[in-house]
CSV table of C-alpha atoms in Angstrom, one decimal:
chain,number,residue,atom,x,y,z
A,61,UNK,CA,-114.1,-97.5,6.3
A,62,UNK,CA,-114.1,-93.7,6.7
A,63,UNK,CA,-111.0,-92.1,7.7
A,64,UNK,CA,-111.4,-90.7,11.3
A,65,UNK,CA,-110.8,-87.0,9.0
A,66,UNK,CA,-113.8,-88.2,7.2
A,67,UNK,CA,-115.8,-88.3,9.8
A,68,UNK,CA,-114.8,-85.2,11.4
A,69,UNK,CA,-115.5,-83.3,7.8
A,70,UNK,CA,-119.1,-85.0,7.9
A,71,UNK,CA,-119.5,-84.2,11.9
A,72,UNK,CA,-119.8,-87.6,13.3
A,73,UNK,CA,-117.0,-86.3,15.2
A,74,UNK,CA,-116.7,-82.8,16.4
A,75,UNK,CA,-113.6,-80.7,15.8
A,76,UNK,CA,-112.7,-77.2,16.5
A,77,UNK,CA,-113.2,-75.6,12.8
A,78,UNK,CA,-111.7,-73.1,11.3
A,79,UNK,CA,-112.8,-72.9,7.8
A,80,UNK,CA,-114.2,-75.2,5.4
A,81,UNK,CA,-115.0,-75.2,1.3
A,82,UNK,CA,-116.1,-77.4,-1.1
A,83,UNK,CA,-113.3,-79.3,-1.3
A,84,UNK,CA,-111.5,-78.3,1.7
A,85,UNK,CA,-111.9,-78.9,5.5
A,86,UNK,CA,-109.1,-77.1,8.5
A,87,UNK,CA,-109.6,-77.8,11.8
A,88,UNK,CA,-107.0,-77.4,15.2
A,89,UNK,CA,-105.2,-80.2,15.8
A,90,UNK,CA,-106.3,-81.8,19.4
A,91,UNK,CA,-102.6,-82.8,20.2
A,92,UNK,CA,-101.2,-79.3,19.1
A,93,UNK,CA,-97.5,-78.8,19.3
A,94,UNK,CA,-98.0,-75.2,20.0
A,95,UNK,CA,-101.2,-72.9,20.5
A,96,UNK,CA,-102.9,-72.5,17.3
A,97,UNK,CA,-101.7,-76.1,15.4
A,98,UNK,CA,-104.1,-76.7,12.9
A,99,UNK,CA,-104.6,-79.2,10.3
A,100,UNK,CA,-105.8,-78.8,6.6
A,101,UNK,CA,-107.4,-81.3,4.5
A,102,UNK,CA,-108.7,-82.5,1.4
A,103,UNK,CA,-112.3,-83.5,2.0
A,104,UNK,CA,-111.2,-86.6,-0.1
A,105,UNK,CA,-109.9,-89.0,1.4
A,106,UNK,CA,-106.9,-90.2,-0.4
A,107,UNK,CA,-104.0,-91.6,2.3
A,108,UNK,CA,-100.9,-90.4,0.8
A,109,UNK,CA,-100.5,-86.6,-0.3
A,110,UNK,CA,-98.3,-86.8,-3.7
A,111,UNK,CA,-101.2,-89.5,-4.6
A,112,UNK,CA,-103.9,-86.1,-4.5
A,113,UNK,CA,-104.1,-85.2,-8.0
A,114,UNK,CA,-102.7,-81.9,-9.3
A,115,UNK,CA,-105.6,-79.6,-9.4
A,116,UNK,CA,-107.0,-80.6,-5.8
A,117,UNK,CA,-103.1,-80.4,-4.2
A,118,UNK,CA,-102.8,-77.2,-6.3
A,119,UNK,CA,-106.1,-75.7,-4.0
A,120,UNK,CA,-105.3,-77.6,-1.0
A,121,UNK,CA,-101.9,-75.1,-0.8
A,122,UNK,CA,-103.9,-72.1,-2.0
A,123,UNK,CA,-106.4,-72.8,0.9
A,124,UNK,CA,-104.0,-73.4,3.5
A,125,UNK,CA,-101.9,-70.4,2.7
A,126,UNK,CA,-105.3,-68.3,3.6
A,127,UNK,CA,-105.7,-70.6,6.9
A,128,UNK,CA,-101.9,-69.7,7.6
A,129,UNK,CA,-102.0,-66.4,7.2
A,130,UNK,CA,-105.0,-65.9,9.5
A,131,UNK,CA,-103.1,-67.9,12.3
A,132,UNK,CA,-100.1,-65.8,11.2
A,133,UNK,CA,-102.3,-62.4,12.9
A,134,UNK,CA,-104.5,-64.6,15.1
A,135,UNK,CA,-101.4,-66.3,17.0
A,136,UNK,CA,-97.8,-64.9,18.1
A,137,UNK,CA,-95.3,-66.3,16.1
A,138,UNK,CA,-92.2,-65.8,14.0
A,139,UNK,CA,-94.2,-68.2,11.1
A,140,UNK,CA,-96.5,-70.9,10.0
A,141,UNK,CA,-94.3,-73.7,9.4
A,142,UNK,CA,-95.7,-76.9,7.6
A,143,UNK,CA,-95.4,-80.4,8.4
A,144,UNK,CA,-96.8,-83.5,6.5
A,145,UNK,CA,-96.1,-87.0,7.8
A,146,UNK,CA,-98.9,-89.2,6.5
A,147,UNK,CA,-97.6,-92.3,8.6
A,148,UNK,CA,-100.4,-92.2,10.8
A,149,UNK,CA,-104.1,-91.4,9.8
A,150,UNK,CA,-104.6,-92.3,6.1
A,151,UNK,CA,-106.2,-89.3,5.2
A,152,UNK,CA,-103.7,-86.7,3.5
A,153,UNK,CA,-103.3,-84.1,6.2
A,154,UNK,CA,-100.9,-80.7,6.2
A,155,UNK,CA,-100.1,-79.4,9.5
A,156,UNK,CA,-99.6,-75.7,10.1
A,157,UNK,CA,-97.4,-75.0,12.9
A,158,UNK,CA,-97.0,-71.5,14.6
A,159,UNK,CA,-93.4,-71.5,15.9
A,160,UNK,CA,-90.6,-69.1,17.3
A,161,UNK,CA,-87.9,-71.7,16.5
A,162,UNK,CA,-87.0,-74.8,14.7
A,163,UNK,CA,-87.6,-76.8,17.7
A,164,UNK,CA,-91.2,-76.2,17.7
A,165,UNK,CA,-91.8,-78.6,14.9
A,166,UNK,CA,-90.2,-81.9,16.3
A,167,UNK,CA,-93.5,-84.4,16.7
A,168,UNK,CA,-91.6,-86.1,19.8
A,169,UNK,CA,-92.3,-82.6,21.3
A,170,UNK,CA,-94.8,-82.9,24.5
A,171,UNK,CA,-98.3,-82.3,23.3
A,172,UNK,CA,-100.0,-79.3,24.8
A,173,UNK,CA,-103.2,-79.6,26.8
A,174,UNK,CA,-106.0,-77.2,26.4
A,175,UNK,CA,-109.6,-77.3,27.5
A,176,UNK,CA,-112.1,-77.0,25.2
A,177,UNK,CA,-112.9,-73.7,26.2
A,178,UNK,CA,-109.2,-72.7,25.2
A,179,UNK,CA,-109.8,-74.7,22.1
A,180,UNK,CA,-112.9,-72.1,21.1
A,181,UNK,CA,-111.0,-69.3,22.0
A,182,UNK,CA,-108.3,-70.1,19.8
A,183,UNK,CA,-110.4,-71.3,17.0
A,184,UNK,CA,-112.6,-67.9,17.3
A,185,UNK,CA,-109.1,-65.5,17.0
A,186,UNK,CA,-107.8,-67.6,14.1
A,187,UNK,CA,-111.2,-67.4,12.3
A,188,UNK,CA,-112.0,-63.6,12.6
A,189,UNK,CA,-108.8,-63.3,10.9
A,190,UNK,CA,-109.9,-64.9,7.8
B,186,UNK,CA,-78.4,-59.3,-2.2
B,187,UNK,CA,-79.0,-62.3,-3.8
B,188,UNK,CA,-80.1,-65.1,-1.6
B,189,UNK,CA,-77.8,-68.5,-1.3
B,190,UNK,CA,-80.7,-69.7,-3.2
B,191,UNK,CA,-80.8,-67.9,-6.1
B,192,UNK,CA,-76.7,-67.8,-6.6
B,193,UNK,CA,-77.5,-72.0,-6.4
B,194,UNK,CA,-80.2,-71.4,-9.2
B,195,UNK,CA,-77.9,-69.3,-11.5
B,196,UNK,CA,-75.2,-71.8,-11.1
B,197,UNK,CA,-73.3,-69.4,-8.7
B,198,UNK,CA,-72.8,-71.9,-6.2
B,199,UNK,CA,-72.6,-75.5,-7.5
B,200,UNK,CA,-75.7,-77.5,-6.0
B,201,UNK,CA,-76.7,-81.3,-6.8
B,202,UNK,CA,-79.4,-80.2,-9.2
B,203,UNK,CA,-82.6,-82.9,-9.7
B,204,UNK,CA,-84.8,-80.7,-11.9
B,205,UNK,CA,-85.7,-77.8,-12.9
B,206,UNK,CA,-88.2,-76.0,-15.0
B,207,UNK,CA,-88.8,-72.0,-15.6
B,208,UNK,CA,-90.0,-71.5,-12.0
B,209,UNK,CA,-88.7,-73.8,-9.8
B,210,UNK,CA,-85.3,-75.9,-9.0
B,211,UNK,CA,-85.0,-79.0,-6.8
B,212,UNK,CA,-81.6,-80.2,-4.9
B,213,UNK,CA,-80.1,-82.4,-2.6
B,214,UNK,CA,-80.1,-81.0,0.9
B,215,UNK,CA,-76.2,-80.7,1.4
B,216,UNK,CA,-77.0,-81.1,6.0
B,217,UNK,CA,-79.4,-84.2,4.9
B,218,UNK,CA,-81.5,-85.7,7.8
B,219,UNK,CA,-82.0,-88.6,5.4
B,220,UNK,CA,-80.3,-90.0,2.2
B,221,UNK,CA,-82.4,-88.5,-0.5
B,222,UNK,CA,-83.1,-85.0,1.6
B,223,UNK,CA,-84.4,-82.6,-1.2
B,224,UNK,CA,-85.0,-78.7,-1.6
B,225,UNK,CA,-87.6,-77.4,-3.5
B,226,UNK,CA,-87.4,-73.8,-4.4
B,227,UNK,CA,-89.4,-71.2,-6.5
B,228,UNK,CA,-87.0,-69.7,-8.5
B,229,UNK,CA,-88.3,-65.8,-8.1
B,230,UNK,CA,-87.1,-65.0,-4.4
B,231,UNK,CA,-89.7,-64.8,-2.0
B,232,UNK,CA,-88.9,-64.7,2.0
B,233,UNK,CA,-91.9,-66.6,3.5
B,234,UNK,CA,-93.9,-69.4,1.9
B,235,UNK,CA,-97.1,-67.9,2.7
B,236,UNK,CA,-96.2,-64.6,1.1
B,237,UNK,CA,-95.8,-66.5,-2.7
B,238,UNK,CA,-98.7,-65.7,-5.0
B,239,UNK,CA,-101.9,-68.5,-5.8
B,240,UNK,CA,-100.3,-69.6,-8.9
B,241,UNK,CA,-96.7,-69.4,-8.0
B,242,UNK,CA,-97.7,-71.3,-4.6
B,243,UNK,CA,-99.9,-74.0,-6.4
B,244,UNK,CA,-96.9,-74.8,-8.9
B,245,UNK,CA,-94.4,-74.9,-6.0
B,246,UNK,CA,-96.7,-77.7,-5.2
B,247,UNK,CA,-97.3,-79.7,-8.6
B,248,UNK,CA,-93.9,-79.5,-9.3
B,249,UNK,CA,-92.8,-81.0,-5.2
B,250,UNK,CA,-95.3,-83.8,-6.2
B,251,UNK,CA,-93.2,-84.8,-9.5
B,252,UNK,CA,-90.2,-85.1,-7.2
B,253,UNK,CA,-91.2,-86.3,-4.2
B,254,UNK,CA,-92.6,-89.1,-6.5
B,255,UNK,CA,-89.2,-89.6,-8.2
B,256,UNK,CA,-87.7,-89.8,-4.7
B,257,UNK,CA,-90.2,-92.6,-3.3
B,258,UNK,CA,-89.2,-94.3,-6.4
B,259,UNK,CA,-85.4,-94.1,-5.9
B,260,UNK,CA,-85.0,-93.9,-2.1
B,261,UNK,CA,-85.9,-97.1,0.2
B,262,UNK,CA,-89.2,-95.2,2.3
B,263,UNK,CA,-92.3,-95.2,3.6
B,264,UNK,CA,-93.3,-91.8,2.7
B,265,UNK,CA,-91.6,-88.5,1.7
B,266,UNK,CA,-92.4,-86.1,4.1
B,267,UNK,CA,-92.7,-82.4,3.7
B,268,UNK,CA,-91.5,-79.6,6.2
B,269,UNK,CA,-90.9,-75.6,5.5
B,270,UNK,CA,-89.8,-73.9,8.2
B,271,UNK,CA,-88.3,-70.7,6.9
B,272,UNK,CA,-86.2,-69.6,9.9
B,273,UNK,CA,-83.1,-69.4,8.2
B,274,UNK,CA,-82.4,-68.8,4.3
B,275,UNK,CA,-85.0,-66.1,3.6
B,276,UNK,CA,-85.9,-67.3,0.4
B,277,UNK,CA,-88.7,-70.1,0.6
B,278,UNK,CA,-87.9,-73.7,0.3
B,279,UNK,CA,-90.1,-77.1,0.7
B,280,UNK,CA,-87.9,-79.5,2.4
B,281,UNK,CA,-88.9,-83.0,1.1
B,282,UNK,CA,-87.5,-85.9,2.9
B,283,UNK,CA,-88.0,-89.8,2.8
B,284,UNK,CA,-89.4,-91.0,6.0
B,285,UNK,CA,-89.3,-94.4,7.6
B,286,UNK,CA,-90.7,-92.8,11.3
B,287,UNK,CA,-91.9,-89.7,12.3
B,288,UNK,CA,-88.6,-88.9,14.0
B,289,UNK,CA,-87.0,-88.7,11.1
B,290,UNK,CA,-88.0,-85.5,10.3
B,291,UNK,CA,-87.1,-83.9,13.6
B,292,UNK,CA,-84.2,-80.9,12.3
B,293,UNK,CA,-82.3,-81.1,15.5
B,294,UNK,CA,-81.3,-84.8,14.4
B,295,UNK,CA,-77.3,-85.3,13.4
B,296,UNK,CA,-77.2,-84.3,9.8
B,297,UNK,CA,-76.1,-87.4,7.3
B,298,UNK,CA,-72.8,-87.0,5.9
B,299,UNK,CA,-71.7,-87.6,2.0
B,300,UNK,CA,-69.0,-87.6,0.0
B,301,UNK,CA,-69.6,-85.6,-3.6
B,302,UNK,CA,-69.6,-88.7,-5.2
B,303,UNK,CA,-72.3,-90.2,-3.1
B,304,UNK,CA,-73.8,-87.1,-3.4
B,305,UNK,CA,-73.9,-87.2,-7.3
B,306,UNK,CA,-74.6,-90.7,-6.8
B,307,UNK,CA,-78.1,-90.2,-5.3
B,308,UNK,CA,-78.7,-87.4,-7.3
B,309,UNK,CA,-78.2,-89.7,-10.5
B,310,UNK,CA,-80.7,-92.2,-9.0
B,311,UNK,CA,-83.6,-89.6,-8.4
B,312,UNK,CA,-83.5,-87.9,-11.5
B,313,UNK,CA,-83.5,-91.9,-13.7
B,314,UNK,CA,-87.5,-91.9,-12.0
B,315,UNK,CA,-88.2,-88.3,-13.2
């Protein structure tokens, strides 16, 4: 069965986009940690990240240092930090993090709750920083 | 000056070394949030991750994947997780870090305590999966 990330890359379900390539797909995260959370995947689906083979995790960190560096302008922050779990969808994802602090990057953080206007908003300053 | 980083890499400061290759080094974590808690470090001293050229960036990444592999071998895990936050040694470093839970990865957890021997020890059983 498709990964839910799957999906989202083929629009069965809708996500807040911020860029997308041939092989690549980021998109905000809808339980962010802080404003401007975004996720960055391969539009393969392959569960576990050190599984993607080297060319494809070789352009996934090329393209999500162009994503990061757009949130980097778009969003107040000290940096992007990066996160990968993989313990819950099973679809290789990188999470870039605006934060001020280390704290900012603990998952057992309360989510933040935005509207989905505030979702567009955000999504539109990261993207016409790209 | 000369980052803690690069005095580690020149064998200024004594680290527990897993690999190495022209442009990157790997070591234990010495404040590990798990047993197996590795650095991964482009040799040439850049502050911010996102600041590393394509090619220097996408090796960073190949060469992460040989280890993190090496550690899923030799370290009891679920996953290895990644994090980079770059708040405090300005010289960019991938954190990789065998997971069991999510909150494993949370950097305000008590850091794991060795002795040098134990450190050595799980050093020694990384690099046998390299």
């Amino acid at each position: 069965m498709a990964s839910i990330f799957s999906k989202i890359v083929r629009g069965e379900i809708p996500s807040y986009k911020i860029a997308e390539d041939d092989n690549y797909y980021a998109f905000l995260d809808i339980n962010p940690l802080t404003q401007g959370h975004t996720l960055v995947i391969p539009k393969q689906e392959t569960d576990y990240l050190f599984d993607i083979e080297d060319d494809l995790i070789s352009g996934l960190m090329v393209f999500s240092k162009k994503i990061a560096r757009a949130i980097d302008k778009a969003i107040p922050c000290k940096r992007v930090g990066v996160a990968v779990l993989g313990l819950e969808v099973p679809h290789a994802h990188i999470h870039l993090i605006p934060i001020q602090s280390e704290a900012d990057i603990s998952f057992s953080n309360p989510k933040l709750k935005f509207t989905p206007e505030e979702f567009e908003e955000i999504a539109e300053k990261i993207k016409k920083e790209l």
